[in-house]
């Protein structure tokens, strides 16, 4: 075994072998994989081996499509058979709500290049003869589904990597990982140690244990997962003989089942409600090529549905029940990327759909390590989407919930209850008493809307029980004044003698003067958006940044990566140590004037001003800015004073009819201003010109900010896309994001977000289209729930297009 390597990959399952292969294919051949036993010894060897392109996140779906297309290449390069059977599949709907969801999946596939088609139950039965069409209301055909040989695929990755110069060390158990003073890593094994610049934790079932070696507690948990294999079935033999093909895959979402042919019989797996974690606190190192005891009673309710939906199973015997552990993250997506605070330490774990996602994970991680960027928008898989709040108890609760809902519908207005409430602000109980209906952002409870007594969310793809009440919240803001709780924003403090110089390099904007704020795009080296903030100059106090709450860990990782070594800059994520309130609407200044002795007139405190003032008795930092696009103020206050500030504002606002509003009303308000949001309109695949943030980029400033050359090149070339707002002819439903935008009879773009703008009484969609058609006012259509609706480009904001209310 070599003593030094550029990269050590820990774990010889499909993910670790994929990472090794992709590193070697990209030219990093001084790489070695360490496996404590034989390759495939964790979850890989007993996997059902299914593969599919469908995923709730379109960017993950792209990587799944890449993974499936990769198998031919690694088979040819390695000479190792992968056992790929591209049978195609049917996705089945037993309810109209499920069929609505599937229509959305088909629509998404139009711009992803995934060949999907809505078909009738009768057509589904003609393709997959074991199902009973009377049990379903519709289906979708997917031509890219299939299955493979898990062992063959894993060894193909490993053999291909070896041919490219990588090394694989089996029966080499990692016992500790120690960081040296020079930043290199000592990977200590039972056969000696390897010193490496980079370490990749692809430990699978042992990912937690590997993480703990460097002081990291990863939010992953293994769950027992069962599938059965039947005896040979005459129906299978008849179909094979008659058509010369295998029986295609089927996913029965409402039955919580997946099925495929296995030799002369069938394989049926289930994500049962009565699930069971495995080895909750630590994974035994001696676990290997072994299975867990089957528990057919636990999966019996799902099997009963399966036998009803697929009657042929009633006439066959069960040959084997496989029960083995698979690891899951709280939301079911992988954990991939560099770990904040541990330079050179990477994770690629929690990949429960390894044969659909393993290739994409390997590609993204190798790109990230070599090029400094994953080469795709992989936020849904980024390990930075979780913070310290995602501890073991939280992970256990959320993984169990996710497992039990693996095939369940997640409606756009549905909030999942497990592991909540965890983080709350001091006014949580006050808002709850007012009827707050809660969501969650980065672990923190966030008010979505305020319900009268006896009214709650009714989950639906269409406008629901909150619709009229959100409309009243919007009216409170636009007609008078509204108050919202905004602690879910991420807040940062930047200090030190080098702070201004550092911010000038990190951010693409012109730095504001003391007592002023500005909108601040942040770019990567390739000129694409990695963040959008509000930057405030607090004079001698330093600088204040506010940004997307869900991206706090993501942005802190980026900030810390670029900090100077001389200690001249300090950045702190303020988190729960700073809470927030916002007031907005034409009467907002009147309310603020009643509770503060400061001069808040337009002359003394103009748009984008910021300063310290007392709200009642509570010392606050107040900025004149509002995401509502109206006259408004953001009020930042220490948590011990938040209740006092809240009560003072509500009391002062009573004579002006002050009302509470939540994030759903805020969405309706920002849409009629054509305001984008991080994670939707602003993501690392869009440039500032494309995203409409070009006017906030100070191309001419002296500082050579990160991404400047690429942004200038985009500006000169014009980019490829444009973010646009559309008014949609919709009646009872609104877009939520990822719907296709049609023009000239073809899909030309995609929706990023949208909803109903109650004040303007319009259904609004925001999305990207090619720049060549971005000025066309008519001719657009947006596909929603299986129907194409006429859409008109809305160039000017629906509300306050001249910014008179906001600036006045």
XYZ file of C-alpha atoms in Angstrom, residues 71-333:
263
model
C -22.992 2.210 -17.539
C -22.197 1.374 -21.152
C -18.966 3.379 -20.928
C -17.655 1.739 -17.759
C -18.602 -1.707 -19.055
C -16.582 -1.154 -22.238
C -13.633 0.406 -20.415
C -13.449 -2.215 -17.679
C -14.469 -5.328 -19.570
C -16.737 -6.096 -16.621
C -20.407 -6.860 -17.325
C -22.795 -4.526 -15.498
C -25.929 -6.604 -16.119
C -27.923 -3.579 -17.252
C -31.487 -4.379 -18.341
C -33.182 -1.287 -19.753
C -36.722 -2.578 -19.549
C -38.613 0.684 -19.211
C -41.247 1.125 -16.571
C -44.667 2.322 -15.556
C -45.388 4.719 -12.705
C -48.875 4.003 -11.410
C -51.514 6.295 -9.926
C -54.416 4.945 -7.894
C -55.832 8.412 -7.148
C -56.459 11.613 -9.106
C -54.098 13.502 -6.776
C -51.320 11.069 -7.654
C -52.106 11.424 -11.349
C -51.825 15.208 -11.010
C -48.379 14.684 -9.516
C -47.393 12.374 -12.363
C -48.549 14.953 -14.908
C -46.110 17.350 -13.272
C -43.354 14.753 -13.548
C -44.053 14.351 -17.269
C -44.004 18.113 -17.750
C -40.668 18.386 -15.949
C -39.270 15.658 -18.164
C -39.962 17.780 -21.247
C -37.099 20.178 -20.525
C -34.864 17.544 -18.905
C -34.873 15.329 -21.992
C -36.529 12.440 -20.122
C -38.973 10.523 -22.308
C -42.194 10.237 -20.307
C -45.776 9.734 -21.426
C -49.116 9.743 -19.603
C -51.064 6.585 -20.433
C -54.329 4.971 -19.347
C -54.557 2.044 -16.904
C -55.512 -0.185 -19.853
C -52.382 0.864 -21.743
C -50.310 0.292 -18.611
C -51.679 -3.262 -18.326
C -50.773 -3.905 -21.947
C -47.185 -2.973 -21.122
C -46.989 -4.578 -17.675
C -49.383 -7.565 -17.743
C -49.337 -8.376 -14.011
C -51.231 -5.277 -12.906
C -55.004 -4.961 -12.562
C -56.034 -1.832 -14.494
C -59.196 -1.469 -12.389
C -57.013 -0.527 -9.413
C -55.546 2.566 -11.079
C -56.730 5.831 -12.640
C -53.690 6.450 -14.821
C -49.990 5.877 -15.309
C -46.818 7.239 -16.842
C -44.496 5.293 -19.088
C -40.766 5.825 -18.582
C -38.473 4.301 -21.189
C -35.284 4.794 -19.145
C -36.114 2.585 -16.141
C -34.314 -0.689 -15.630
C -32.192 -2.792 -13.330
C -28.636 -4.071 -13.149
C -26.179 -6.279 -11.318
C -25.024 -4.310 -8.242
C -21.811 -6.268 -7.873
C -21.027 -6.060 -11.576
C -21.498 -2.280 -11.678
C -19.330 -1.721 -8.595
C -16.505 -3.875 -9.935
C -16.803 -2.181 -13.337
C -16.183 1.197 -11.695
C -13.230 -0.235 -9.741
C -11.663 -2.008 -12.733
C -12.085 1.041 -14.954
C -10.463 3.201 -12.265
C -7.518 0.793 -11.996
C -7.019 0.882 -15.766
C -6.779 4.657 -15.522
C -4.115 4.443 -12.805
C -6.044 4.433 -9.524
C -5.439 1.858 -6.795
C -7.807 -0.239 -4.687
C -6.790 -1.721 -1.344
C -9.189 -4.352 -0.001
C -9.196 -5.696 3.556
C -7.768 -2.363 4.707
C -9.709 -0.957 7.636
C -9.433 2.736 8.390
C -8.955 3.133 12.134
C -8.389 6.860 12.484
C -8.003 10.084 10.507
C -5.756 12.832 11.851
C -5.094 16.255 10.375
C -1.477 17.325 10.379
C -0.348 20.894 11.145
C 0.419 21.389 7.434
C -3.200 20.579 6.514
C -2.517 17.103 5.118
C -4.480 14.116 6.420
C -3.063 10.993 8.040
C -5.345 8.072 7.215
C -4.377 5.368 9.703
C -5.261 1.755 8.791
C -4.613 -1.746 10.007
C -1.880 -1.950 7.326
C -0.141 1.350 8.016
C -0.999 4.906 7.113
C -1.497 6.998 3.999
C -0.866 10.743 3.975
C -3.301 12.510 1.660
C -4.279 15.992 0.569
C -7.935 14.957 0.298
C -10.061 12.346 2.076
C -13.473 11.242 0.778
C -15.881 9.658 3.236
C -17.882 7.227 1.097
C -18.300 4.922 4.064
C -21.963 4.022 3.463
C -23.210 2.165 6.532
C -20.050 3.321 8.343
C -20.164 6.959 7.189
C -21.036 8.113 10.713
C -18.075 6.244 12.168
C -15.689 7.681 9.591
C -17.096 11.161 10.224
C -16.628 10.810 13.964
C -12.915 10.217 13.390
C -12.656 13.912 12.459
C -15.240 15.179 14.974
C -18.143 15.217 12.520
C -21.624 13.859 13.312
C -23.309 13.267 9.968
C -27.134 13.221 9.745
C -27.510 9.704 8.370
C -29.355 6.667 9.661
C -29.631 3.116 8.360
C -33.083 1.625 7.899
C -34.051 -1.994 7.454
C -35.391 -2.446 3.943
C -37.146 -5.553 2.672
C -38.009 -6.971 -0.701
C -39.212 -10.397 -1.676
C -38.437 -12.655 -4.624
C -41.137 -15.016 -5.843
C -40.981 -18.496 -7.237
C -41.126 -18.752 -11.022
C -44.424 -17.424 -12.342
C -46.171 -18.772 -15.470
C -47.362 -15.250 -16.297
C -43.762 -14.109 -16.460
C -42.733 -17.025 -18.668
C -45.690 -16.425 -20.999
C -44.824 -12.755 -21.406
C -41.137 -13.444 -21.978
C -41.949 -16.050 -24.624
C -44.644 -13.996 -26.331
C -42.731 -10.692 -26.523
C -39.082 -11.672 -26.210
C -38.747 -9.032 -23.480
C -38.652 -8.881 -19.720
C -41.590 -7.623 -17.711
C -40.955 -3.947 -17.195
C -40.554 -2.170 -13.903
C -43.538 -0.844 -12.021
C -43.761 1.662 -9.200
C -47.075 1.543 -7.354
C -46.861 4.746 -5.329
C -50.141 4.347 -3.518
C -49.263 0.775 -2.628
C -45.737 1.840 -1.527
C -44.289 -0.821 -3.832
C -41.770 -1.287 -6.609
C -41.588 -4.366 -8.832
C -39.340 -5.871 -11.486
C -38.610 -9.243 -13.016
C -36.033 -11.429 -11.261
C -35.102 -14.481 -13.380
C -38.356 -16.425 -13.846
C -40.152 -14.684 -11.010
C -40.698 -11.181 -9.727
C -39.092 -8.931 -7.143
C -41.390 -6.778 -4.997
C -40.054 -4.186 -2.541
C -41.845 -1.916 -0.119
C -41.347 1.269 1.863
C -43.642 0.336 4.677
C -45.127 2.680 7.265
C -44.065 0.444 10.156
C -40.386 0.982 9.442
C -37.457 0.087 11.643
C -34.058 1.765 12.043
C -30.991 -0.440 12.159
C -28.032 0.120 14.458
C -29.208 3.586 15.461
C -26.122 4.807 17.322
C -23.154 3.021 15.766
C -22.544 0.466 13.029
C -20.622 -2.682 14.000
C -17.380 -2.951 12.057
C -17.750 -6.713 11.672
C -21.017 -6.441 9.742
C -20.495 -7.532 6.155
C -22.029 -9.904 3.623
C -24.948 -10.825 5.810
C -28.647 -10.107 5.964
C -31.065 -9.180 8.716
C -33.864 -11.437 9.858
C -36.963 -10.954 7.677
C -40.082 -9.558 9.321
C -42.957 -10.291 6.981
C -45.549 -9.126 9.499
C -44.170 -5.593 9.269
C -44.592 -5.434 5.501
C -47.832 -7.458 5.400
C -50.135 -4.406 4.871
C -48.115 -3.363 1.820
C -48.066 -6.903 0.473
C -51.844 -7.122 0.800
C -52.150 -4.066 -1.435
C -49.573 -5.503 -3.793
C -51.438 -8.782 -4.150
C -54.632 -6.845 -4.878
C -53.033 -4.521 -7.409
C -51.027 -7.346 -9.004
C -53.291 -10.430 -8.708
C -50.790 -12.909 -10.181
C -48.818 -12.697 -6.919
C -51.716 -14.428 -5.167
C -50.930 -17.626 -7.031
C -47.199 -17.904 -6.428
C -44.878 -18.696 -3.555
C -42.228 -16.528 -1.973
C -38.752 -17.920 -2.588
C -36.780 -15.438 -0.509
C -37.185 -12.302 1.602
C -34.174 -9.987 1.594
C -33.816 -7.641 4.562
C -30.761 -5.395 4.611
C -29.809 -1.946 5.889
C -29.571 1.177 3.717
C -28.528 4.635 4.888
C -30.716 7.712 4.491
C -30.324 11.410 5.164
C -33.308 13.211 6.742
C -34.768 14.207 3.365
C -33.716 11.076 1.463
C -31.163 12.848 -0.748
